[in-house]
Amino acid sequence: MKRGVLVTGGAGYIGSHTAVELTEAGYEVIIVDNFSNSDRNSLEGIRKITGVEPKFVEADCCDKEAMRRVFEEYEFDSAIHFAAYKAVGESVAKPAKYYRNNLLSFINLLELMLEYGRKNILFSSSATVYGDAEVLPVTELTPRKPATSPYGNTKQMAEDILRDMVAANTGKLCGIALRYFNPIGAHPSALIGELPRGVPNNLVPYITQTAAGIRECLSIFGDDYNTPDGSCLRDYIDVVDLARAHVVAIGRLIEERNKQNYEVFNIGTGRPVSVFELVHGFESANNLKLNYNVAPRRAGDVTAVWADTTLANEELGWRAERELIDTLRSAWEWECNVRKQ
Ligand code: UFG
């Protein structure tokens, strides 16, 4: 029988790509999503790509009784927790909304896993935990910085909750936190991808919507940083590569190859790319010109952050493979396709 993996937030951007990779690796995926920041069409996209209808329950992970029914009904020994809010600016304006949703959903899940004897959990963390790091690239031992937004704080707090619950339940709970850098791009089929609601906060959806004529002009937030071209440096990771990191990490837990009960891995490419480089890369990958101007710095942005990926490479046996140009092509193909759906 196929092994089940519960994927909360599995209709969302990273969750849907991970559902595809898990299915293609032979797992049975059970998706829970409440469509608070995702679209039903992504379930159809998963089905079209894999040829398998994903098992799906519409529920809010903060609703413990609804989640209990998922545990009663489905067989799985592992879970991946994507379900969370992620808009940095909104979290500053509505902190309680972020703390309640991001933390309560995770605590519910962990408690139910213990209650029902389900052992393995992957948590979606973020490079945001490193803040403005003094030494680059960042390793997993780079000290975390105090969060600059409630969103960032929920990532740090959830990491700590997982660490402490694993420590208190030896043999019953094993966890891995994956610290994502900047996920971009879409599945090569262009059947699933990122679907921001309203004005995008993140760079690549803003670029693709500008190219599509939905936004008039991209603002590049600052060209006076202490970097080679003055714009910020980030580690942009293809979402399919990122999804595959989940498949290897869940396999590590299932096959008990983990070295500690709680582990942390950076999931990035190890390659810093500036905002200008990304914009020009997008233009040449897709053979088009983008309307952009330089605007003042955005509050809260760090100058540069990119990953030391040695641990993920050596311990997980995983590395990012897709070329940036292909990733930027996939982002545009998705943008062109999504309006037709
Ligand atoms: N940027 C622009 N114009 C835009 C949008 C972004 O110039 O319209 C710039 C930003 O200033 C930054 C870079 O593009 O220099 C990347 O910005 P994103 O908003 O795409 O990504 P961030 O690095 O700010 O944040 C992302 C996720 C967070 C996560 C963080 C971890 O949004 O959830 O990476 O590093 F925590």
PDB file of N, CA and C and ligand atoms in Angstrom, residues 86 126-128 151 180-182 201-203 206 218-221 232 234 236 275 298 301 305, ligand 1:
ATOM      1  N   LYS A  86       1.200  34.580   5.038  1.00  0.00           N
ATOM      2  CA  LYS A  86       2.602  34.881   4.730  1.00  0.00           C
ATOM      3  C   LYS A  86       2.891  36.310   4.285  1.00  0.00           C
ATOM      4  N   SER A 126      11.486  29.632   7.155  1.00  0.00           N
ATOM      5  CA  SER A 126      11.876  30.660   6.193  1.00  0.00           C
ATOM      6  C   SER A 126      13.241  31.232   6.542  1.00  0.00           C
ATOM      7  N   ALA A 127      13.942  31.670   5.497  1.00  0.00           N
ATOM      8  CA  ALA A 127      15.224  32.360   5.695  1.00  0.00           C
ATOM      9  C   ALA A 127      15.031  33.673   6.443  1.00  0.00           C
ATOM     10  N   THR A 128      13.790  34.095   6.568  1.00  0.00           N
ATOM     11  CA  THR A 128      13.526  35.328   7.310  1.00  0.00           C
ATOM     12  C   THR A 128      14.033  35.221   8.756  1.00  0.00           C
ATOM     13  N   TYR A 151       4.803  38.056  11.215  1.00  0.00           N
ATOM     14  CA  TYR A 151       4.933  36.891  10.324  1.00  0.00           C
ATOM     15  C   TYR A 151       6.258  36.165  10.614  1.00  0.00           C
ATOM     16  N   TYR A 180      13.151  27.979   3.840  1.00  0.00           N
ATOM     17  CA  TYR A 180      13.133  28.317   2.421  1.00  0.00           C
ATOM     18  C   TYR A 180      13.761  29.684   2.208  1.00  0.00           C
ATOM     19  N   PHE A 181      14.472  29.821   1.107  1.00  0.00           N
ATOM     20  CA  PHE A 181      14.926  31.151   0.694  1.00  0.00           C
ATOM     21  C   PHE A 181      13.812  31.757  -0.177  1.00  0.00           C
ATOM     22  N   ASN A 182      14.057  32.219  -1.372  1.00  0.00           N
ATOM     23  CA  ASN A 182      12.968  32.885  -2.115  1.00  0.00           C
ATOM     24  C   ASN A 182      12.418  31.968  -3.212  1.00  0.00           C
ATOM     25  N   ASN A 201       3.042  41.150  -3.361  1.00  0.00           N
ATOM     26  CA  ASN A 201       4.104  41.711  -2.514  1.00  0.00           C
ATOM     27  C   ASN A 201       5.474  41.297  -3.034  1.00  0.00           C
ATOM     28  N   ASN A 202       5.516  40.126  -3.647  1.00  0.00           N
ATOM     29  CA  ASN A 202       6.817  39.545  -3.982  1.00  0.00           C
ATOM     30  C   ASN A 202       7.259  39.924  -5.394  1.00  0.00           C
ATOM     31  N   LEU A 203       8.548  39.839  -5.589  1.00  0.00           N
ATOM     32  CA  LEU A 203       9.145  40.368  -6.814  1.00  0.00           C
ATOM     33  C   LEU A 203       8.659  39.662  -8.086  1.00  0.00           C
ATOM     34  N   TYR A 206       5.130  40.223  -9.220  1.00  0.00           N
ATOM     35  CA  TYR A 206       4.989  41.614  -9.657  1.00  0.00           C
ATOM     36  C   TYR A 206       5.569  41.778 -11.061  1.00  0.00           C
ATOM     37  N   LEU A 218       6.991  48.095 -12.658  1.00  0.00           N
ATOM     38  CA  LEU A 218       7.629  47.484 -11.486  1.00  0.00           C
ATOM     39  C   LEU A 218       8.486  48.537 -10.784  1.00  0.00           C
ATOM     40  N   SER A 219       8.351  48.641  -9.468  1.00  0.00           N
ATOM     41  CA  SER A 219       9.265  49.488  -8.698  1.00  0.00           C
ATOM     42  C   SER A 219      10.383  48.623  -8.150  1.00  0.00           C
ATOM     43  N   ILE A 220      11.598  49.021  -8.418  1.00  0.00           N
ATOM     44  CA  ILE A 220      12.746  48.331  -7.806  1.00  0.00           C
ATOM     45  C   ILE A 220      13.063  49.090  -6.518  1.00  0.00           C
ATOM     46  N   PHE A 221      12.914  48.383  -5.409  1.00  0.00           N
ATOM     47  CA  PHE A 221      13.006  49.059  -4.115  1.00  0.00           C
ATOM     48  C   PHE A 221      14.465  49.259  -3.694  1.00  0.00           C
ATOM     49  N   CYS A 232      19.160  44.756  -3.821  1.00  0.00           N
ATOM     50  CA  CYS A 232      19.294  43.687  -2.809  1.00  0.00           C
ATOM     51  C   CYS A 232      19.643  42.344  -3.446  1.00  0.00           C
ATOM     52  N   ARG A 234      19.280  38.180  -3.159  1.00  0.00           N
ATOM     53  CA  ARG A 234      18.489  37.088  -2.595  1.00  0.00           C
ATOM     54  C   ARG A 234      18.888  35.780  -3.263  1.00  0.00           C
ATOM     55  N   TYR A 236      17.168  32.933  -5.022  1.00  0.00           N
ATOM     56  CA  TYR A 236      15.889  32.556  -5.646  1.00  0.00           C
ATOM     57  C   TYR A 236      15.921  31.078  -6.007  1.00  0.00           C
ATOM     58  N   VAL A 275      18.274  42.192  -7.608  1.00  0.00           N
ATOM     59  CA  VAL A 275      16.965  42.498  -8.213  1.00  0.00           C
ATOM     60  C   VAL A 275      17.155  42.862  -9.690  1.00  0.00           C
ATOM     61  N   ARG A 298      12.379  49.600   0.488  1.00  0.00           N
ATOM     62  CA  ARG A 298      11.164  49.135   1.177  1.00  0.00           C
ATOM     63  C   ARG A 298      11.525  48.864   2.637  1.00  0.00           C
ATOM     64  N   ASP A 301      13.402  45.475   4.439  1.00  0.00           N
ATOM     65  CA  ASP A 301      14.214  44.624   3.554  1.00  0.00           C
ATOM     66  C   ASP A 301      15.647  44.512   4.083  1.00  0.00           C
ATOM     67  N   VAL A 305      20.771  38.168   1.542  1.00  0.00           N
ATOM     68  CA  VAL A 305      20.753  36.882   2.240  1.00  0.00           C
ATOM     69  C   VAL A 305      20.766  35.768   1.202  1.00  0.00           C
TER      70      VAL A 305
HETATM   71  N1  UFG B   1      11.276  43.888  -4.703  1.00  0.00           N
HETATM   72  C1  UFG B   1      11.222  44.975  -5.563  1.00  0.00           C
HETATM   73  N2  UFG B   1      10.002  45.315  -6.081  1.00  0.00           N
HETATM   74  C2  UFG B   1       8.860  44.643  -5.796  1.00  0.00           C
HETATM   75  C3  UFG B   1       8.940  43.524  -4.915  1.00  0.00           C
HETATM   76  C4  UFG B   1      10.152  43.185  -4.388  1.00  0.00           C
HETATM   77  O1  UFG B   1      12.228  45.608  -5.849  1.00  0.00           O
HETATM   78  O2  UFG B   1       7.802  45.021  -6.292  1.00  0.00           O
HETATM   79  C5  UFG B   1      12.582  43.496  -4.151  1.00  0.00           C
HETATM   80  C6  UFG B   1      12.624  43.546  -2.632  1.00  0.00           C
HETATM   81  O3  UFG B   1      12.921  44.838  -2.199  1.00  0.00           O
HETATM   82  C7  UFG B   1      13.698  42.518  -2.343  1.00  0.00           C
HETATM   83  C8  UFG B   1      13.555  41.491  -3.468  1.00  0.00           C
HETATM   84  O4  UFG B   1      12.819  42.143  -4.486  1.00  0.00           O
HETATM   85  O5  UFG B   1      14.954  43.115  -2.450  1.00  0.00           O
HETATM   86  C9  UFG B   1      12.791  40.258  -3.050  1.00  0.00           C
HETATM   87  O6  UFG B   1      11.566  40.643  -2.470  1.00  0.00           O
HETATM   88  P1  UFG B   1      10.368  39.614  -2.174  1.00  0.00           P
HETATM   89  O7  UFG B   1       9.251  40.387  -1.555  1.00  0.00           O
HETATM   90  O8  UFG B   1      10.080  38.828  -3.394  1.00  0.00           O
HETATM   91  O9  UFG B   1      11.012  38.602  -1.129  1.00  0.00           O
HETATM   92  P2  UFG B   1      11.650  38.888   0.319  1.00  0.00           P
HETATM   93  O10 UFG B   1      13.092  38.540   0.208  1.00  0.00           O
HETATM   94  O11 UFG B   1      11.316  40.217   0.844  1.00  0.00           O
HETATM   95  O12 UFG B   1      10.823  37.890   1.226  1.00  0.00           O
HETATM   96  C10 UFG B   1      10.655  36.573   0.885  1.00  0.00           C
HETATM   97  C11 UFG B   1       9.291  36.061   1.354  1.00  0.00           C
HETATM   98  C12 UFG B   1       9.237  36.008   2.832  1.00  0.00           C
HETATM   99  C13 UFG B   1      10.394  35.274   3.389  1.00  0.00           C
HETATM  100  C14 UFG B   1      11.677  35.863   2.885  1.00  0.00           C
HETATM  101  C15 UFG B   1      12.864  35.078   3.355  1.00  0.00           C
HETATM  102  O13 UFG B   1       8.267  36.904   0.895  1.00  0.00           O
HETATM  103  O14 UFG B   1       8.067  35.312   3.207  1.00  0.00           O
HETATM  104  O15 UFG B   1      11.676  35.866   1.464  1.00  0.00           O
HETATM  105  O16 UFG B   1      14.045  35.591   2.883  1.00  0.00           O
HETATM  106  F1  UFG B   1      10.387  35.322   4.723  1.00  0.00           F
END
